[in-house]
Amino acid sequence: MRVQICAVGRLKNGPEKLLLDDYMSRFDAAGRGIGLTALPLAEVEEKRRSDAAELMEREAALLAAAMPKGALVVALDERGRVETSEAFAKRLGKWRDTGTADIAFLIGGANGLAPSLRDGAAHVMAFGAMTWPHMLARVMLAEQLYRAVTILSGHPYHRA
């Protein structure tokens, strides 16, 4: 199963990018043995100014175009389900085991994801009730993807 993070905004060189690249490289290396591979980060950006609702819809169109065709969609949103790392790993493994070819994790911009994307997602997840910068959310997701691979493969990285 190929896994891709699709996000609004461009991640500049700096500590967040270094962490993201590190965790995605780890995910890709560890995941290959259990049928999971990483696709390159897909970043989209809408340059035109508009009101929040219109901007979210334009960003949604860009995200939809960036993800693999037919991908299972997971939206990151503060209203989503909060789950343990073990539950997330189990969910990822189930998608892999039931033949999902591609999965796209969507991270919105400053205004969040458009309701059209969120409502159409197969799963909506959250990293708690707090609001996180969307650039940091990428790193947190990449770490959880790597952690899920280690849980699924029995690697000692995860200690709960």
mmCIF file of C-alpha atoms in Angstrom:
data_model
loop_
_atom_site.group_PDB
_atom_site.id
_atom_site.type_symbol
_atom_site.label_atom_id
_atom_site.label_comp_id
_atom_site.label_asym_id
_atom_site.label_seq_id
_atom_site.Cartn_x
_atom_site.Cartn_y
_atom_site.Cartn_z
ATOM 1 C CA MET A 1 0.000 0.000 0.000
ATOM 2 C CA ARG A 2 1.357 3.393 -0.956
ATOM 3 C CA VAL A 3 0.973 6.180 1.609
ATOM 4 C CA GLN A 4 1.020 9.871 0.788
ATOM 5 C CA ILE A 5 0.683 13.019 2.849
ATOM 6 C CA CYS A 6 -1.096 15.781 0.906
ATOM 7 C CA ALA A 7 -0.925 19.167 2.582
ATOM 8 C CA VAL A 8 -1.720 22.811 2.021
ATOM 9 C CA GLY A 9 1.306 25.098 2.159
ATOM 10 C CA ARG A 10 4.988 24.722 1.443
ATOM 11 C CA LEU A 11 7.303 23.433 4.145
ATOM 12 C CA LYS A 12 10.482 25.510 4.130
ATOM 13 C CA ASN A 13 13.919 24.173 4.983
ATOM 14 C CA GLY A 14 14.292 23.988 8.737
ATOM 15 C CA PRO A 15 13.789 21.674 11.696
ATOM 16 C CA GLU A 16 10.256 20.619 10.726
ATOM 17 C CA LYS A 17 11.385 19.597 7.237
ATOM 18 C CA LEU A 18 14.357 17.680 8.630
ATOM 19 C CA LEU A 19 12.087 15.786 11.033
ATOM 20 C CA LEU A 20 9.475 15.111 8.350
ATOM 21 C CA ASP A 21 12.092 13.797 5.926
ATOM 22 C CA ASP A 22 13.664 11.650 8.649
ATOM 23 C CA TYR A 23 10.398 10.026 9.744
ATOM 24 C CA MET A 24 9.187 9.451 6.177
ATOM 25 C CA SER A 25 12.533 7.878 5.275
ATOM 26 C CA ARG A 26 12.263 5.626 8.321
ATOM 27 C CA PHE A 27 8.658 4.775 7.435
ATOM 28 C CA ASP A 28 9.598 3.888 3.875
ATOM 29 C CA ALA A 29 12.586 1.734 4.882
ATOM 30 C CA ALA A 30 10.782 -0.122 7.666
ATOM 31 C CA GLY A 31 7.472 -0.352 5.832
ATOM 32 C CA ARG A 32 8.707 -2.038 2.667
ATOM 33 C CA GLY A 33 9.052 -5.361 4.461
ATOM 34 C CA ILE A 34 5.397 -5.283 5.513
ATOM 35 C CA GLY A 35 3.874 -3.921 2.324
ATOM 36 C CA LEU A 36 3.859 -0.172 3.020
ATOM 37 C CA THR A 37 5.714 2.446 0.972
ATOM 38 C CA ALA A 38 5.839 6.210 1.055
ATOM 39 C CA LEU A 39 4.977 8.471 -1.845
ATOM 40 C CA PRO A 40 6.559 11.936 -1.968
ATOM 41 C CA LEU A 41 4.873 14.670 0.038
ATOM 42 C CA ALA A 42 2.311 16.508 -2.108
ATOM 43 C CA GLU A 43 2.156 20.197 -1.251
ATOM 44 C CA VAL A 44 -0.423 22.545 -2.725
ATOM 45 C CA GLU A 45 -0.917 26.248 -2.299
ATOM 46 C CA GLU A 46 -3.586 28.704 -3.347
ATOM 47 C CA LYS A 47 -2.098 32.140 -3.954
ATOM 48 C CA ARG A 48 -5.279 34.115 -4.601
ATOM 49 C CA ARG A 49 -6.856 35.920 -1.670
ATOM 50 C CA SER A 50 -10.476 35.185 -0.825
ATOM 51 C CA ASP A 51 -12.774 34.582 2.105
ATOM 52 C CA ALA A 52 -12.178 31.497 4.261
ATOM 53 C CA ALA A 53 -14.930 29.315 2.786
ATOM 54 C CA GLU A 54 -13.939 29.986 -0.816
ATOM 55 C CA LEU A 55 -10.250 29.477 -0.017
ATOM 56 C CA MET A 56 -10.965 26.135 1.656
ATOM 57 C CA GLU A 57 -12.906 24.938 -1.408
ATOM 58 C CA ARG A 58 -10.102 25.980 -3.760
ATOM 59 C CA GLU A 59 -7.561 24.228 -1.536
ATOM 60 C CA ALA A 60 -9.821 21.159 -1.522
ATOM 61 C CA ALA A 61 -9.731 21.041 -5.317
ATOM 62 C CA LEU A 62 -5.938 21.273 -5.283
ATOM 63 C CA LEU A 63 -5.658 18.515 -2.666
ATOM 64 C CA ALA A 64 -8.049 16.271 -4.600
ATOM 65 C CA ALA A 65 -5.957 16.731 -7.739
ATOM 66 C CA ALA A 66 -2.707 16.000 -5.867
ATOM 67 C CA MET A 67 -3.701 12.680 -4.313
ATOM 68 C CA PRO A 68 -3.513 9.344 -6.138
ATOM 69 C CA LYS A 69 -6.679 8.505 -8.092
ATOM 70 C CA GLY A 70 -8.909 6.169 -6.107
ATOM 71 C CA ALA A 71 -6.952 6.643 -2.877
ATOM 72 C CA LEU A 72 -8.582 6.005 0.457
ATOM 73 C CA VAL A 73 -8.805 9.443 2.081
ATOM 74 C CA VAL A 74 -7.951 10.182 5.701
ATOM 75 C CA ALA A 75 -8.611 13.752 6.798
ATOM 76 C CA LEU A 76 -6.779 15.340 9.701
ATOM 77 C CA ASP A 77 -9.230 17.578 11.501
ATOM 78 C CA GLU A 78 -9.745 18.717 15.087
ATOM 79 C CA ARG A 79 -13.229 17.153 15.031
ATOM 80 C CA GLY A 80 -11.810 13.756 14.100
ATOM 81 C CA ARG A 81 -11.325 10.621 16.129
ATOM 82 C CA VAL A 82 -8.557 10.611 18.711
ATOM 83 C CA GLU A 83 -7.049 7.155 18.976
ATOM 84 C CA THR A 84 -4.019 5.444 20.435
ATOM 85 C CA SER A 85 -0.966 4.659 18.366
ATOM 86 C CA GLU A 86 -1.857 0.974 18.602
ATOM 87 C CA ALA A 87 -5.375 1.600 17.256
ATOM 88 C CA PHE A 88 -3.959 3.726 14.428
ATOM 89 C CA ALA A 89 -1.488 0.961 13.536
ATOM 90 C CA LYS A 90 -4.267 -1.626 13.555
ATOM 91 C CA ARG A 91 -6.393 0.585 11.269
ATOM 92 C CA LEU A 92 -3.467 1.102 8.861
ATOM 93 C CA GLY A 93 -2.770 -2.634 8.832
ATOM 94 C CA LYS A 94 -6.431 -3.416 8.156
ATOM 95 C CA TRP A 95 -6.495 -1.057 5.168
ATOM 96 C CA ARG A 96 -3.346 -2.706 3.833
ATOM 97 C CA ASP A 97 -4.683 -6.212 4.431
ATOM 98 C CA THR A 98 -8.008 -5.514 2.712
ATOM 99 C CA GLY A 99 -6.309 -4.474 -0.522
ATOM 100 C CA THR A 100 -6.185 -0.695 -0.302
ATOM 101 C CA ALA A 101 -3.626 0.322 -2.924
ATOM 102 C CA ASP A 102 -3.226 4.000 -2.040
ATOM 103 C CA ILE A 103 -4.020 6.082 0.993
ATOM 104 C CA ALA A 104 -3.882 9.888 1.163
ATOM 105 C CA PHE A 105 -3.645 11.742 4.462
ATOM 106 C CA LEU A 106 -4.956 15.283 4.005
ATOM 107 C CA ILE A 107 -3.810 18.266 6.050
ATOM 108 C CA GLY A 108 -5.561 21.560 5.429
ATOM 109 C CA GLY A 109 -4.289 25.088 5.638
ATOM 110 C CA ALA A 110 -4.859 27.749 8.270
ATOM 111 C CA ASN A 111 -8.646 27.494 7.906
ATOM 112 C CA GLY A 112 -8.688 23.689 7.961
ATOM 113 C CA LEU A 113 -10.116 21.288 5.406
ATOM 114 C CA ALA A 114 -13.216 22.052 3.389
ATOM 115 C CA PRO A 115 -16.307 20.212 4.656
ATOM 116 C CA SER A 116 -16.582 18.518 1.242
ATOM 117 C CA LEU A 117 -13.233 16.767 1.775
ATOM 118 C CA ARG A 118 -13.767 16.036 5.440
ATOM 119 C CA ASP A 119 -17.247 14.604 4.887
ATOM 120 C CA GLY A 120 -16.078 12.436 1.994
ATOM 121 C CA ALA A 121 -13.122 10.941 3.875
ATOM 122 C CA ALA A 122 -13.065 7.282 4.844
ATOM 123 C CA HIS A 123 -11.680 8.313 8.226
ATOM 124 C CA VAL A 124 -11.253 11.609 10.072
ATOM 125 C CA MET A 125 -8.564 11.709 12.732
ATOM 126 C CA ALA A 126 -7.263 14.261 15.219
ATOM 127 C CA PHE A 127 -4.158 14.690 17.323
ATOM 128 C CA GLY A 128 -6.259 15.805 20.275
ATOM 129 C CA ALA A 129 -8.500 18.749 20.956
ATOM 130 C CA MET A 130 -5.716 21.312 20.692
ATOM 131 C CA THR A 131 -5.023 23.208 17.502
ATOM 132 C CA TRP A 132 -1.644 22.365 15.923
ATOM 133 C CA PRO A 133 0.246 24.314 13.268
ATOM 134 C CA HIS A 134 -0.323 22.519 9.971
ATOM 135 C CA MET A 135 3.439 22.325 9.373
ATOM 136 C CA LEU A 136 3.934 20.564 12.708
ATOM 137 C CA ALA A 137 0.963 18.272 12.028
ATOM 138 C CA ARG A 138 2.921 16.847 9.066
ATOM 139 C CA VAL A 139 5.782 15.866 11.357
ATOM 140 C CA MET A 140 3.413 14.387 13.929
ATOM 141 C CA LEU A 141 1.678 12.345 11.245
ATOM 142 C CA ALA A 142 4.976 11.132 9.783
ATOM 143 C CA GLU A 143 6.112 10.013 13.235
ATOM 144 C CA GLN A 144 2.832 8.168 13.831
ATOM 145 C CA LEU A 145 3.119 6.466 10.438
ATOM 146 C CA TYR A 146 6.618 5.289 11.339
ATOM 147 C CA ARG A 147 5.414 4.221 14.789
ATOM 148 C CA ALA A 148 2.554 2.264 13.177
ATOM 149 C CA VAL A 149 5.025 0.390 10.983
ATOM 150 C CA THR A 150 7.126 -0.512 14.019
ATOM 151 C CA ILE A 151 4.035 -1.711 15.876
ATOM 152 C CA LEU A 152 2.884 -3.803 12.908
ATOM 153 C CA SER A 153 6.334 -5.345 12.471
ATOM 154 C CA GLY A 154 6.986 -5.958 16.170
ATOM 155 C CA HIS A 155 9.929 -3.540 16.322
ATOM 156 C CA PRO A 156 10.743 -2.228 19.839
ATOM 157 C CA TYR A 157 10.506 1.485 18.894
ATOM 158 C CA HIS A 158 7.011 1.693 20.401
ATOM 159 C CA ARG A 159 6.889 1.114 24.120
ATOM 160 C CA ALA A 160 3.448 1.499 25.634
#
